[in-house]
Amino acid sequence: MTHPLRKHIEEIISLTDEEFDFVLSHFEHIKKRKHQYLIQEGEIVNKEYWVIQGCLKSYFIDDNGKEHILQFGMENWWITDYESFVKQVKSKTSIDCIEDCELLYITFENREKLTAKMHKMERFWAKKSKIGRIALQNRILSLLKNSTKEQYEQLLEQYPKLFQRVPKKMIASYLGVSRETLSRLNP
Amino acid sequence: MTHPLRKHIEEIISLTDEEFDFVLSHFEHIKKRKHQYLIQEGEIVNKEYWVIQGCLKSYFIDDNGKEHILQFGMENWWITDYESFVKQVKSKTSIDCIEDCELLYITFENREKLTAKMHKMERFWAKKSKIGRIALQNRILSLLKNSTKEQYEQLLEQYPKLFQRVPKKMIASYLGVSRETLSRLNP
């Protein structure tokens, strides 16, 4: 059976068996239980995660104690606090497991080594980063338009299975609306 | 004198004279006058721009005819509609010159060619894309917190000279507030 990470990478670039083994040797495997965290606000993050199985949320708590969800992570998604990971500054967000999770992670040093040695992997992550940037830009456009409906539809498009997997109150927290407003959007 | 683009690229990677000439041969030079546009909403964008001199805004008009500014561009900034450029779909944003502008641009095909041939340039843009992504993520955090003050401070940090260069009403349009609210933030 093809390794799920290989399948994922080969959606963008192709790898020989030796190349994939070399790529994989830069990753570690971990399991986390529901409610455990990957990243806590304030720490300096040294790992980027790739989700084999499970569901996670990246969020922050505002000054009034209200939780805002920045993004979800599910199978085949890359997740970390990118500002902390890239600039080695304190993380503004936290990441928690919403389900039991199985993940791969790569450290900052290993990612630098791998992308320096393998142009193809640089290309792969460059493409992924562009796609991530587009998703964020679209979220900003929706937030500026102040259109909860549009944000809701984008969320459905990005994560079609999300609504069967996470509590309604988390969807409401992503959209920044009450449970009641959410029910009107999702009859 | 060192070419400004070379100076900019060499903040991240180093290039020989021959390499820089090769890089530069993939770009074209253009001038635009104040109020002219680079990109109009609805077109399929084939160019990424780099600002030699001048100031631009990327924006969209909402259903009520209100303008929202997504980002500004000034010297040393890369600007385009990334969703349109990367996915070759219709642009959701427009880009106009706020001042007379002098720019370089690279087409999608030339950028693909250049990054395929030169790992270093792939690395350069990968790094730039990560930085762009972090800026967008921070804007989302501010928008979710609904903190105009924080957005204002981020804007000042990102573009310290902006306030001397663009009309106050554009700053207000970026922040999504009235001119009066802006005056309270910027005494």
PDB file of C-alpha atoms in Angstrom, chain A residues 60 62 68-70 81-83 86-87 92-93 111-112 115-119 122-123 126-130 132-134 136-141 143-145 174, chain B residues 60 62 68-70 81-83 86-87 92-93 111-112 115-119 122-123 126-130 132-134 136-141 143-145 174:
ATOM      1  CA  PHE A  60      -6.842  31.783  20.221  1.00  0.00           C
ATOM      2  CA  ASP A  62      -9.403  36.957  23.129  1.00  0.00           C
ATOM      3  CA  HIS A  68     -11.912  32.161  18.035  1.00  0.00           C
ATOM      4  CA  ILE A  69     -11.073  29.294  15.684  1.00  0.00           C
ATOM      5  CA  LEU A  70      -8.568  30.219  12.992  1.00  0.00           C
ATOM      6  CA  ASP A  81       1.540  28.164  14.029  1.00  0.00           C
ATOM      7  CA  TYR A  82       3.382  29.410  10.949  1.00  0.00           C
ATOM      8  CA  GLU A  83       4.537  32.691  12.418  1.00  0.00           C
ATOM      9  CA  VAL A  86       9.029  30.387  10.465  1.00  0.00           C
ATOM     10  CA  LYS A  87      10.192  33.332  12.586  1.00  0.00           C
ATOM     11  CA  LYS A  92      -0.185  33.459  19.193  1.00  0.00           C
ATOM     12  CA  THR A  93      -2.379  30.401  18.690  1.00  0.00           C
ATOM     13  CA  ARG A 111      12.569  20.849   6.856  1.00  0.00           C
ATOM     14  CA  GLU A 112      15.384  23.272   6.073  1.00  0.00           C
ATOM     15  CA  THR A 115      14.266  21.526   1.134  1.00  0.00           C
ATOM     16  CA  ALA A 116      17.925  22.570   0.714  1.00  0.00           C
ATOM     17  CA  LYS A 117      18.817  19.108  -0.597  1.00  0.00           C
ATOM     18  CA  MET A 118      15.685  18.383  -2.627  1.00  0.00           C
ATOM     19  CA  HIS A 119      14.440  21.065  -5.002  1.00  0.00           C
ATOM     20  CA  GLU A 122      10.962  22.955  -1.897  1.00  0.00           C
ATOM     21  CA  ARG A 123       8.599  23.096  -4.858  1.00  0.00           C
ATOM     22  CA  ALA A 126       6.054  26.359  -2.038  1.00  0.00           C
ATOM     23  CA  LYS A 127       2.881  25.187  -3.801  1.00  0.00           C
ATOM     24  CA  LYS A 128       1.234  24.216  -0.508  1.00  0.00           C
ATOM     25  CA  SER A 129       2.142  27.581   0.990  1.00  0.00           C
ATOM     26  CA  LYS A 130       0.566  29.403  -1.959  1.00  0.00           C
ATOM     27  CA  GLY A 132      -2.670  28.177   2.216  1.00  0.00           C
ATOM     28  CA  ARG A 133      -2.191  31.855   1.444  1.00  0.00           C
ATOM     29  CA  ILE A 134      -5.141  31.854  -0.965  1.00  0.00           C
ATOM     30  CA  LEU A 136      -6.399  32.926   4.178  1.00  0.00           C
ATOM     31  CA  GLN A 137      -6.969  35.696   1.629  1.00  0.00           C
ATOM     32  CA  ASN A 138     -10.463  34.389   0.937  1.00  0.00           C
ATOM     33  CA  ARG A 139     -11.200  34.281   4.638  1.00  0.00           C
ATOM     34  CA  ILE A 140     -10.147  37.950   4.919  1.00  0.00           C
ATOM     35  CA  LEU A 141     -12.396  38.914   2.002  1.00  0.00           C
ATOM     36  CA  LEU A 143     -14.490  38.810   7.100  1.00  0.00           C
ATOM     37  CA  LEU A 144     -14.253  42.253   5.487  1.00  0.00           C
ATOM     38  CA  LYS A 145     -17.558  41.742   3.704  1.00  0.00           C
ATOM     39  CA  TYR A 174     -15.063  29.655  13.679  1.00  0.00           C
TER      40      TYR A 174
ATOM     41  CA  PHE B  60     -12.685  44.888  -3.700  1.00  0.00           C
ATOM     42  CA  ASP B  62     -18.826  44.838  -1.708  1.00  0.00           C
ATOM     43  CA  HIS B  68     -12.474  47.356   1.238  1.00  0.00           C
ATOM     44  CA  ILE B  69      -8.690  47.500   0.993  1.00  0.00           C
ATOM     45  CA  LEU B  70      -7.008  44.111   1.309  1.00  0.00           C
ATOM     46  CA  ASP B  81      -4.255  38.602  -7.028  1.00  0.00           C
ATOM     47  CA  TYR B  82      -2.672  35.336  -5.884  1.00  0.00           C
ATOM     48  CA  GLU B  83      -5.766  33.190  -6.274  1.00  0.00           C
ATOM     49  CA  VAL B  86      -1.920  30.588  -9.028  1.00  0.00           C
ATOM     50  CA  LYS B  87      -5.209  28.899  -9.956  1.00  0.00           C
ATOM     51  CA  LYS B  92     -11.849  38.807  -6.926  1.00  0.00           C
ATOM     52  CA  THR B  93      -9.777  41.930  -6.335  1.00  0.00           C
ATOM     53  CA  ARG B 111       7.999  32.226 -13.048  1.00  0.00           C
ATOM     54  CA  GLU B 112       7.371  28.508 -13.526  1.00  0.00           C
ATOM     55  CA  THR B 115      11.728  28.325 -10.403  1.00  0.00           C
ATOM     56  CA  ALA B 116      11.998  24.976 -12.222  1.00  0.00           C
ATOM     57  CA  LYS B 117      15.525  25.836 -13.392  1.00  0.00           C
ATOM     58  CA  MET B 118      16.789  27.651 -10.300  1.00  0.00           C
ATOM     59  CA  HIS B 119      16.261  26.014  -6.931  1.00  0.00           C
ATOM     60  CA  GLU B 122      12.128  28.595  -5.718  1.00  0.00           C
ATOM     61  CA  ARG B 123      13.550  29.002  -2.219  1.00  0.00           C
ATOM     62  CA  ALA B 126       8.826  30.008  -0.936  1.00  0.00           C
ATOM     63  CA  LYS B 127      10.200  32.226   1.841  1.00  0.00           C
ATOM     64  CA  LYS B 128       8.340  35.279   0.543  1.00  0.00           C
ATOM     65  CA  SER B 129       5.123  33.268   0.331  1.00  0.00           C
ATOM     66  CA  LYS B 130       5.529  32.148   3.952  1.00  0.00           C
ATOM     67  CA  GLY B 132       2.919  36.815   3.095  1.00  0.00           C
ATOM     68  CA  ARG B 133       0.940  34.023   4.700  1.00  0.00           C
ATOM     69  CA  ILE B 134       1.978  35.131   8.192  1.00  0.00           C
ATOM     70  CA  LEU B 136      -2.523  37.451   6.321  1.00  0.00           C
ATOM     71  CA  GLN B 137      -2.866  35.213   9.383  1.00  0.00           C
ATOM     72  CA  ASN B 138      -2.164  38.172  11.660  1.00  0.00           C
ATOM     73  CA  ARG B 139      -4.753  40.229   9.837  1.00  0.00           C
ATOM     74  CA  ILE B 140      -7.320  37.452  10.414  1.00  0.00           C
ATOM     75  CA  LEU B 141      -6.474  37.318  14.128  1.00  0.00           C
ATOM     76  CA  LEU B 143     -10.282  40.896  12.374  1.00  0.00           C
ATOM     77  CA  LEU B 144     -11.563  38.067  14.574  1.00  0.00           C
ATOM     78  CA  LYS B 145     -10.664  39.991  17.719  1.00  0.00           C
ATOM     79  CA  TYR B 174      -8.368  49.288   5.095  1.00  0.00           C
TER      80      TYR B 174
END
